[in-house]
Amino acid sequence: MTNHTLAPYQAPLLTTPFHARQAPLALANDWLAWGGYTTVNSFSEVVTEYFSIRNSATLYDISPMRKYRIAGPDAVAFMNRLLTRDAAKIRPGRAGYAVWCDDGGKVIDDGTVFRLAETEYRLNSQEHQQCWLEDSGLGFDVVVEDVSENIAGLALQGPLSCAVLKQLGLDGVAGMKPFDIAEFSFEGGALTVTRTGFTGDLGYELWVAPDLAETLWDQLMAMGALYQVVPVGSKAVDMARIEAGFIQTNTDFMAAETVAHISRRRSPFELSLDWLVDFDKGHFNGRRALLDERETGSRYRIVGLDIEGSKPAQSALIYHGRARQVGFVTSALWSPTAKRNIAIATLDAAYADKTEGLWAEIYVNKELKWDKTTARCRIVERPFYNPPRRRATPALDF
């Protein structure tokens, strides 16, 4: 029998540097395609993984995230042309959340920006951005390099995450503030640690060369008996994300460059990200359109909702006075920690500050039959869950 071994470029999905360690633990055989990679959706019980995020320490593979190195004499000027926020205010050794827009002021993607040196940044994104970055870089003395394959990423999240890193021998990690970046020696190489994450809890993201990925995984998992380190998949992380009130590309809004209908595009104002738009820093992509929108008003707003009852309102329609449809839910769950029925929704801007009269039309599948129910809802602040340990410095041991 001929052995039909696939070449890497023929494989339907790529595997991350942590795949060989994760596959034997993925008892549920529940996998997810993320950016061309096969990643774990759940290892076993999603609820168990979720509670591990909130009560111990967890590992989540973020290697499929796109990573771009931007360096050169014009790096700051280029980043300020690209982003809506002032990249110069992100100091070396610090990270920040950011969005970038097309010329119409619609969000192409969001992500984190690491300022590694005076003239060097790293942009982390959900979608592939190489072409957009190169086009935006015309006329700037910068190099834009896709380094996604050169960096393995692992999110260590949960109340015991700092204790785990201290046990790993990372001196000074407890003193890192949220969005700090630090580099440590690790097994003859470098380990970059950022106090960032997508769970709204105490947590860090660890970045190493792919050839050190399995060693890092093994050393962290070896602490499982003492610190209850548990691998988790995307389903559990998404539950924590919703509790944190974080929006996600292609879940809560569509990337502007991927939509078939232009009405589906959203501006930073429509995503309730006004605080990320700095008109005082000079010109940036989409600035004129956003200035116009600031004067004329936005069409939509993203809001947090507290919904009556316990039935998750995923994909629910939102009505005002049970008569006029004014929005829809994009992310929802019954929060096990907050003990609330919560949702992230897009509402018509005129209804985004209504204090009463909002209803959710919820559809629930019971043994193949869809039942419809309505529930009162009210607009609330995000995050829905915000533990003090998330920002405590020095990080607390639990």
Tab-separated table of C-alpha atoms in Angstrom:
chain	number	residue	atom	x	y	z
A	1	MET	CA	0.000	0.000	0.000
A	2	THR	CA	1.337	3.416	-0.944
A	3	ASN	CA	1.934	5.802	1.935
A	4	HIS	CA	0.215	9.032	0.869
A	5	THR	CA	1.917	11.450	3.234
A	6	LEU	CA	0.680	15.014	2.791
A	7	ALA	CA	3.141	17.821	2.336
A	8	PRO	CA	2.563	20.706	4.786
A	9	TYR	CA	0.999	22.893	2.095
A	10	GLN	CA	-1.450	20.075	1.220
A	11	ALA	CA	-2.738	19.599	4.744
A	12	PRO	CA	-6.292	20.896	5.234
A	13	LEU	CA	-5.299	22.597	8.493
A	14	LEU	CA	-1.998	23.451	10.136
A	15	THR	CA	-1.109	22.466	13.678
A	16	THR	CA	0.294	24.773	16.344
A	17	PRO	CA	3.579	24.185	18.210
A	18	PHE	CA	1.509	22.948	21.187
A	19	HIS	CA	-0.609	20.471	19.200
A	20	ALA	CA	1.392	17.359	20.068
A	21	ARG	CA	0.860	18.049	23.772
A	22	GLN	CA	-2.803	19.000	23.464
A	23	ALA	CA	-4.048	16.195	21.219
A	24	PRO	CA	-3.737	13.374	23.818
A	25	LEU	CA	-5.629	15.535	26.340
A	26	ALA	CA	-8.478	16.438	23.974
A	27	LEU	CA	-10.813	13.683	25.162
A	28	ALA	CA	-13.902	15.333	23.677
A	29	ASN	CA	-12.290	15.344	20.211
A	30	ASP	CA	-13.846	18.780	19.769
A	31	TRP	CA	-11.701	20.834	17.410
A	32	LEU	CA	-12.016	24.275	15.878
A	33	ALA	CA	-10.490	25.832	12.756
A	34	TRP	CA	-8.868	29.137	13.693
A	35	GLY	CA	-6.907	31.093	11.114
A	36	GLY	CA	-5.954	27.969	9.189
A	37	TYR	CA	-4.947	26.025	12.315
A	38	THR	CA	-6.704	23.220	14.125
A	39	THR	CA	-7.209	24.185	17.765
A	40	VAL	CA	-9.077	22.735	20.715
A	41	ASN	CA	-12.675	23.852	21.163
A	42	SER	CA	-13.071	21.853	24.372
A	43	PHE	CA	-10.874	19.249	26.054
A	44	SER	CA	-13.582	17.516	28.088
A	45	GLU	CA	-16.294	19.335	30.050
A	46	VAL	CA	-16.694	22.991	29.067
A	47	VAL	CA	-18.150	23.981	32.442
A	48	THR	CA	-15.189	22.430	34.267
A	49	GLU	CA	-12.780	24.331	32.033
A	50	TYR	CA	-14.679	27.565	32.595
A	51	PHE	CA	-14.598	27.232	36.390
A	52	SER	CA	-10.870	26.510	36.174
A	53	ILE	CA	-10.409	29.925	34.528
A	54	ARG	CA	-12.185	31.561	37.448
A	55	ASN	CA	-10.701	29.446	40.262
A	56	SER	CA	-7.222	28.120	39.409
A	57	ALA	CA	-4.906	28.496	36.397
A	58	THR	CA	-5.503	27.544	32.779
A	59	LEU	CA	-3.566	27.217	29.530
A	60	TYR	CA	-5.055	28.293	26.207
A	61	ASP	CA	-3.225	28.060	22.879
A	62	ILE	CA	-3.237	31.444	21.112
A	63	SER	CA	-0.588	30.602	18.515
A	64	PRO	CA	-2.987	31.067	15.543
A	65	MET	CA	-3.226	34.784	16.324
A	66	ARG	CA	-1.662	36.808	13.510
A	67	LYS	CA	1.477	38.660	14.595
A	68	TYR	CA	3.201	41.448	12.675
A	69	ARG	CA	6.531	43.090	13.438
A	70	ILE	CA	6.636	46.753	12.460
A	71	ALA	CA	10.046	48.384	12.814
A	72	GLY	CA	12.054	51.257	11.434
A	73	PRO	CA	12.700	54.987	11.865
A	74	ASP	CA	9.073	55.808	10.947
A	75	ALA	CA	7.474	53.105	13.096
A	76	VAL	CA	5.679	55.562	15.397
A	77	ALA	CA	4.459	57.699	12.486
A	78	PHE	CA	3.259	54.622	10.626
A	79	MET	CA	1.386	53.230	13.629
A	80	ASN	CA	-0.254	56.598	14.181
A	81	ARG	CA	-1.392	56.601	10.554
A	82	LEU	CA	-2.750	53.060	10.945
A	83	LEU	CA	-4.429	53.138	14.362
A	84	THR	CA	-7.190	55.386	15.678
A	85	ARG	CA	-5.392	55.801	19.022
A	86	ASP	CA	-2.078	57.561	19.666
A	87	ALA	CA	0.581	54.871	19.346
A	88	ALA	CA	3.231	57.245	20.731
A	89	LYS	CA	1.498	57.103	24.115
A	90	ILE	CA	2.113	53.357	24.328
A	91	ARG	CA	5.544	53.454	25.944
A	92	PRO	CA	8.275	50.883	25.220
A	93	GLY	CA	7.608	47.846	27.398
A	94	ARG	CA	3.852	48.426	27.322
A	95	ALA	CA	0.924	46.992	25.375
A	96	GLY	CA	-2.414	48.492	24.384
A	97	TYR	CA	-5.740	47.610	22.801
A	98	ALA	CA	-6.364	49.175	19.393
A	99	VAL	CA	-8.537	49.218	16.294
A	100	TRP	CA	-7.753	50.279	12.742
A	101	CYS	CA	-10.143	51.508	10.072
A	102	ASP	CA	-10.550	51.841	6.332
A	103	ASP	CA	-10.920	55.261	4.719
A	104	GLY	CA	-14.643	55.172	5.444
A	105	GLY	CA	-13.988	54.971	9.181
A	106	LYS	CA	-15.142	51.344	9.451
A	107	VAL	CA	-13.204	48.909	11.626
A	108	ILE	CA	-11.019	46.449	9.748
A	109	ASP	CA	-9.941	44.587	12.876
A	110	ASP	CA	-8.981	44.997	16.511
A	111	GLY	CA	-6.112	43.596	18.518
A	112	THR	CA	-3.264	44.307	20.880
A	113	VAL	CA	-0.202	46.417	20.137
A	114	PHE	CA	3.113	45.646	21.850
A	115	ARG	CA	5.726	48.384	21.840
A	116	LEU	CA	8.931	46.408	22.092
A	117	ALA	CA	11.345	49.326	21.575
A	118	GLU	CA	11.342	52.983	20.555
A	119	THR	CA	11.040	52.084	16.882
A	120	GLU	CA	9.578	48.575	17.038
A	121	TYR	CA	6.003	47.384	17.547
A	122	ARG	CA	4.177	44.091	17.277
A	123	LEU	CA	0.574	44.086	16.127
A	124	ASN	CA	-1.567	41.065	17.043
A	125	SER	CA	-4.790	40.575	15.114
A	126	GLN	CA	-7.578	38.108	14.446
A	127	GLU	CA	-7.513	38.389	10.658
A	128	HIS	CA	-4.673	38.414	8.119
A	129	GLN	CA	-3.491	42.014	7.728
A	130	GLN	CA	-0.260	41.832	5.716
A	131	CYS	CA	-1.648	43.429	2.548
A	132	TRP	CA	-3.411	46.235	4.417
A	133	LEU	CA	-0.317	46.964	6.489
A	134	GLU	CA	1.923	47.088	3.423
A	135	ASP	CA	-0.483	49.408	1.605
A	136	SER	CA	-0.730	51.662	4.659
A	137	GLY	CA	3.063	51.692	4.943
A	138	LEU	CA	3.727	53.291	1.554
A	139	GLY	CA	5.997	56.283	2.044
A	140	PHE	CA	7.087	55.275	5.552
A	141	ASP	CA	10.571	54.016	6.385
A	142	VAL	CA	9.375	50.834	8.084
A	143	VAL	CA	9.557	47.088	7.642
A	144	VAL	CA	6.314	45.118	8.021
A	145	GLU	CA	6.981	41.441	8.666
A	146	ASP	CA	4.538	38.612	9.354
A	147	VAL	CA	6.161	36.757	12.274
A	148	SER	CA	3.177	34.541	13.090
A	149	GLU	CA	5.066	31.328	12.341
A	150	ASN	CA	8.052	32.407	14.449
A	151	ILE	CA	6.183	32.882	17.739
A	152	ALA	CA	4.170	30.388	19.770
A	153	GLY	CA	1.601	31.920	22.108
A	154	LEU	CA	0.059	30.528	25.280
A	155	ALA	CA	-2.443	32.317	27.523
A	156	LEU	CA	-2.031	31.536	31.231
A	157	GLN	CA	-5.186	32.839	32.903
A	158	GLY	CA	-6.810	32.589	36.313
A	159	PRO	CA	-6.256	33.623	39.946
A	160	LEU	CA	-3.279	31.268	40.355
A	161	SER	CA	-1.527	32.340	37.149
A	162	CYS	CA	0.969	34.650	38.855
A	163	ALA	CA	1.812	32.012	41.451
A	164	VAL	CA	2.542	29.563	38.630
A	165	LEU	CA	4.920	31.995	36.914
A	166	LYS	CA	6.735	32.706	40.163
A	167	GLN	CA	7.163	28.964	40.652
A	168	LEU	CA	8.581	28.849	37.125
A	169	GLY	CA	11.309	31.191	38.362
A	170	LEU	CA	10.244	34.438	36.695
A	171	ASP	CA	11.498	36.931	39.256
A	172	GLY	CA	9.613	40.206	39.286
A	173	VAL	CA	6.564	38.931	37.416
A	174	ALA	CA	4.273	39.810	40.340
A	175	GLY	CA	5.153	43.479	39.935
A	176	MET	CA	3.994	43.641	36.328
A	177	LYS	CA	1.058	46.007	35.829
A	178	PRO	CA	-1.786	45.279	33.405
A	179	PHE	CA	-0.459	45.695	29.839
A	180	ASP	CA	3.188	45.483	30.952
A	181	ILE	CA	5.692	43.535	28.832
A	182	ALA	CA	8.720	41.738	30.269
A	183	GLU	CA	11.321	39.370	28.872
A	184	PHE	CA	12.873	36.473	30.783
A	185	SER	CA	15.519	33.865	30.044
A	186	PHE	CA	14.027	30.439	29.440
A	187	GLU	CA	15.870	27.228	28.572
A	188	GLY	CA	18.579	29.008	26.613
A	189	GLY	CA	16.115	31.263	24.817
A	190	ALA	CA	13.762	34.128	25.554
A	191	LEU	CA	10.284	34.082	27.065
A	192	THR	CA	8.213	37.235	26.583
A	193	VAL	CA	5.440	37.740	29.143
A	194	THR	CA	2.630	40.254	28.747
A	195	ARG	CA	0.017	40.919	31.397
A	196	THR	CA	-2.811	40.675	28.904
A	197	GLY	CA	-5.643	38.284	28.180
A	198	PHE	CA	-9.181	37.739	26.960
A	199	THR	CA	-10.825	36.429	30.129
A	200	GLY	CA	-11.237	39.560	32.255
A	201	ASP	CA	-9.305	37.895	35.082
A	202	LEU	CA	-5.770	37.902	36.387
A	203	GLY	CA	-3.733	36.503	33.557
A	204	TYR	CA	-0.724	36.610	31.275
A	205	GLU	CA	0.203	35.719	27.725
A	206	LEU	CA	3.472	33.889	27.112
A	207	TRP	CA	5.403	34.096	23.847
A	208	VAL	CA	8.298	31.815	22.876
A	209	ALA	CA	10.058	30.422	19.835
A	210	PRO	CA	8.219	27.344	18.482
A	211	ASP	CA	11.089	25.015	19.404
A	212	LEU	CA	10.596	25.928	23.087
A	213	ALA	CA	6.807	25.579	23.039
A	214	GLU	CA	6.573	21.982	24.233
A	215	THR	CA	9.138	22.598	26.981
A	216	LEU	CA	7.116	25.559	28.234
A	217	TRP	CA	3.912	23.512	28.152
A	218	ASP	CA	5.510	20.617	30.017
A	219	GLN	CA	6.904	22.811	32.782
A	220	LEU	CA	3.582	24.593	33.300
A	221	MET	CA	1.549	21.386	33.266
A	222	ALA	CA	3.991	19.814	35.736
A	223	MET	CA	2.657	22.291	38.281
A	224	GLY	CA	-0.836	20.905	37.875
A	225	ALA	CA	-0.844	18.990	41.139
A	226	LEU	CA	0.130	22.055	43.169
A	227	TYR	CA	-1.659	24.830	41.259
A	228	GLN	CA	-4.388	22.916	39.399
A	229	VAL	CA	-3.192	24.004	35.960
A	230	VAL	CA	-5.818	22.928	33.423
A	231	PRO	CA	-5.797	23.194	29.599
A	232	VAL	CA	-8.910	24.879	28.219
A	233	GLY	CA	-10.466	25.322	24.808
A	234	SER	CA	-12.179	28.150	22.970
A	235	LYS	CA	-15.669	27.445	24.335
A	236	ALA	CA	-14.646	28.068	27.953
A	237	VAL	CA	-12.575	31.122	27.029
A	238	ASP	CA	-15.534	32.543	25.131
A	239	MET	CA	-17.699	32.263	28.253
A	240	ALA	CA	-15.106	34.260	30.184
A	241	ARG	CA	-14.831	36.761	27.313
A	242	ILE	CA	-18.547	37.517	27.424
A	243	GLU	CA	-18.449	38.003	31.202
A	244	ALA	CA	-15.568	40.432	30.664
A	245	GLY	CA	-17.699	42.322	28.136
A	246	PHE	CA	-15.082	42.046	25.377
A	247	ILE	CA	-16.252	42.170	21.764
A	248	GLN	CA	-14.821	39.808	19.157
A	249	THR	CA	-14.240	40.236	15.432
A	250	ASN	CA	-16.714	38.271	13.274
A	251	THR	CA	-18.791	37.520	16.364
A	252	ASP	CA	-19.931	40.921	17.621
A	253	PHE	CA	-18.962	42.853	14.504
A	254	MET	CA	-17.799	42.023	11.007
A	255	ALA	CA	-14.346	42.956	9.749
A	256	ALA	CA	-14.979	45.765	7.254
A	257	GLU	CA	-12.917	44.171	4.493
A	258	THR	CA	-14.831	40.866	4.627
A	259	VAL	CA	-18.487	41.943	4.500
A	260	ALA	CA	-20.728	41.275	1.501
A	261	HIS	CA	-23.152	44.044	2.512
A	262	ILE	CA	-21.538	47.367	3.363
A	263	SER	CA	-24.315	48.124	5.855
A	264	ARG	CA	-22.789	45.443	8.097
A	265	ARG	CA	-19.618	47.495	8.620
A	266	ARG	CA	-19.168	49.286	11.928
A	267	SER	CA	-17.193	52.313	13.097
A	268	PRO	CA	-15.369	52.547	16.450
A	269	PHE	CA	-18.218	54.765	17.700
A	270	GLU	CA	-20.778	52.114	16.743
A	271	LEU	CA	-18.721	49.542	18.655
A	272	SER	CA	-18.775	51.850	21.715
A	273	LEU	CA	-15.015	52.298	21.387
A	274	ASP	CA	-15.055	56.101	21.387
A	275	TRP	CA	-12.180	56.117	23.889
A	276	LEU	CA	-9.901	54.596	21.252
A	277	VAL	CA	-10.325	57.487	18.812
A	278	ASP	CA	-7.833	60.353	19.195
A	279	PHE	CA	-8.505	63.225	16.808
A	280	ASP	CA	-5.738	65.343	18.335
A	281	LYS	CA	-2.820	63.187	17.181
A	282	GLY	CA	-3.052	64.084	13.495
A	283	HIS	CA	-4.271	62.235	10.436
A	284	PHE	CA	-5.072	58.517	10.469
A	285	ASN	CA	-7.009	56.161	8.201
A	286	GLY	CA	-10.703	57.001	8.449
A	287	ARG	CA	-10.258	60.258	10.383
A	288	ARG	CA	-12.365	62.435	8.071
A	289	ALA	CA	-15.233	59.953	8.054
A	290	LEU	CA	-15.143	59.651	11.837
A	291	LEU	CA	-15.145	63.441	12.244
A	292	ASP	CA	-18.278	63.542	10.090
A	293	GLU	CA	-19.873	60.764	12.139
A	294	ARG	CA	-19.097	62.582	15.366
A	295	GLU	CA	-21.066	65.557	14.032
A	296	THR	CA	-23.987	63.702	12.426
A	297	GLY	CA	-24.298	60.802	14.872
A	298	SER	CA	-23.845	57.037	14.669
A	299	ARG	CA	-26.343	54.453	13.461
A	300	TYR	CA	-25.681	51.858	16.158
A	301	ARG	CA	-24.132	51.256	19.563
A	302	ILE	CA	-22.920	48.092	21.231
A	303	VAL	CA	-24.303	47.702	24.752
A	304	GLY	CA	-24.361	45.238	27.616
A	305	LEU	CA	-27.730	43.748	28.549
A	306	ASP	CA	-29.058	42.171	31.729
A	307	ILE	CA	-31.920	39.889	30.697
A	308	GLU	CA	-34.737	38.575	32.859
A	309	GLY	CA	-34.785	34.822	33.508
A	310	SER	CA	-32.143	32.197	32.848
A	311	LYS	CA	-32.558	31.340	29.152
A	312	PRO	CA	-29.459	32.517	27.237
A	313	ALA	CA	-30.440	35.080	24.622
A	314	GLN	CA	-27.957	34.121	21.902
A	315	SER	CA	-29.057	35.670	18.560
A	316	ALA	CA	-32.164	37.162	20.185
A	317	LEU	CA	-33.933	40.118	18.627
A	318	ILE	CA	-34.361	43.200	20.816
A	319	TYR	CA	-37.602	45.170	20.758
A	320	HIS	CA	-38.728	48.418	22.299
A	321	GLY	CA	-42.216	48.212	23.729
A	322	ARG	CA	-42.593	44.720	22.244
A	323	ALA	CA	-43.394	46.382	18.933
A	324	ARG	CA	-40.363	47.943	17.259
A	325	GLN	CA	-37.253	45.890	16.554
A	326	VAL	CA	-34.283	47.991	17.643
A	327	GLY	CA	-31.373	45.551	17.771
A	328	PHE	CA	-29.998	42.049	18.093
A	329	VAL	CA	-27.801	40.003	20.409
A	330	THR	CA	-24.385	38.806	19.218
A	331	SER	CA	-22.988	37.134	22.382
A	332	ALA	CA	-24.926	35.785	25.357
A	333	LEU	CA	-24.882	33.302	28.222
A	334	TRP	CA	-26.109	32.621	31.710
A	335	SER	CA	-23.069	33.715	33.719
A	336	PRO	CA	-22.150	31.020	36.263
A	337	THR	CA	-20.031	33.479	38.275
A	338	ALA	CA	-22.077	36.676	38.053
A	339	LYS	CA	-25.328	34.656	38.370
A	340	ARG	CA	-26.928	36.824	35.679
A	341	ASN	CA	-28.358	36.321	32.224
A	342	ILE	CA	-26.074	38.594	30.213
A	343	ALA	CA	-25.628	39.594	26.598
A	344	ILE	CA	-23.705	41.863	24.250
A	345	ALA	CA	-26.018	43.469	21.708
A	346	THR	CA	-26.079	45.973	18.870
A	347	LEU	CA	-28.888	48.527	19.212
A	348	ASP	CA	-30.084	51.374	17.042
A	349	ALA	CA	-28.299	54.407	18.467
A	350	ALA	CA	-31.560	56.134	19.410
A	351	TYR	CA	-32.353	53.285	21.808
A	352	ALA	CA	-28.882	52.750	23.270
A	353	ASP	CA	-29.639	54.794	26.378
A	354	LYS	CA	-33.190	53.613	27.049
A	355	THR	CA	-33.700	52.734	30.703
A	356	GLU	CA	-36.924	50.792	30.228
A	357	GLY	CA	-39.167	49.204	27.640
A	358	LEU	CA	-36.629	46.823	26.083
A	359	TRP	CA	-37.568	43.200	25.453
A	360	ALA	CA	-35.596	40.231	24.133
A	361	GLU	CA	-37.271	37.722	21.822
A	362	ILE	CA	-35.465	34.487	22.704
A	363	TYR	CA	-35.624	31.193	20.828
A	364	VAL	CA	-34.841	27.987	22.731
A	365	ASN	CA	-34.437	24.551	21.147
A	366	LYS	CA	-36.009	21.801	23.244
A	367	GLU	CA	-35.651	18.329	21.744
A	368	LEU	CA	-35.686	19.614	18.149
A	369	LYS	CA	-38.591	22.002	18.780
A	370	TRP	CA	-37.989	25.725	18.834
A	371	ASP	CA	-39.881	27.633	21.517
A	372	LYS	CA	-40.151	31.411	21.538
A	373	THR	CA	-40.237	33.477	24.697
A	374	THR	CA	-39.867	37.139	25.549
A	375	ALA	CA	-38.016	38.601	28.513
A	376	ARG	CA	-37.469	42.078	29.849
A	377	CYS	CA	-33.947	43.426	29.521
A	378	ARG	CA	-32.085	46.526	30.562
A	379	ILE	CA	-28.877	48.177	29.474
A	380	VAL	CA	-26.024	47.759	31.964
A	381	GLU	CA	-22.346	48.639	32.136
A	382	ARG	CA	-19.667	46.240	30.979
A	383	PRO	CA	-17.771	44.272	32.202
A	384	PHE	CA	-20.395	42.027	33.733
A	385	TYR	CA	-17.739	40.451	35.970
A	386	ASN	CA	-14.720	42.424	37.126
A	387	PRO	CA	-12.747	40.865	40.015
A	388	PRO	CA	-10.289	43.173	41.835
A	389	ARG	CA	-7.463	40.682	41.193
A	390	ARG	CA	-7.676	41.507	37.496
A	391	ARG	CA	-5.794	44.783	38.036
A	392	ALA	CA	-4.189	44.304	41.454
A	393	THR	CA	-0.478	45.177	41.469
A	394	PRO	CA	1.460	43.392	42.749
A	395	ALA	CA	-0.612	40.447	41.587
A	396	LEU	CA	-2.200	38.579	44.460
A	397	ASP	CA	-1.652	34.942	45.384
A	398	PHE	CA	-4.782	32.882	45.951
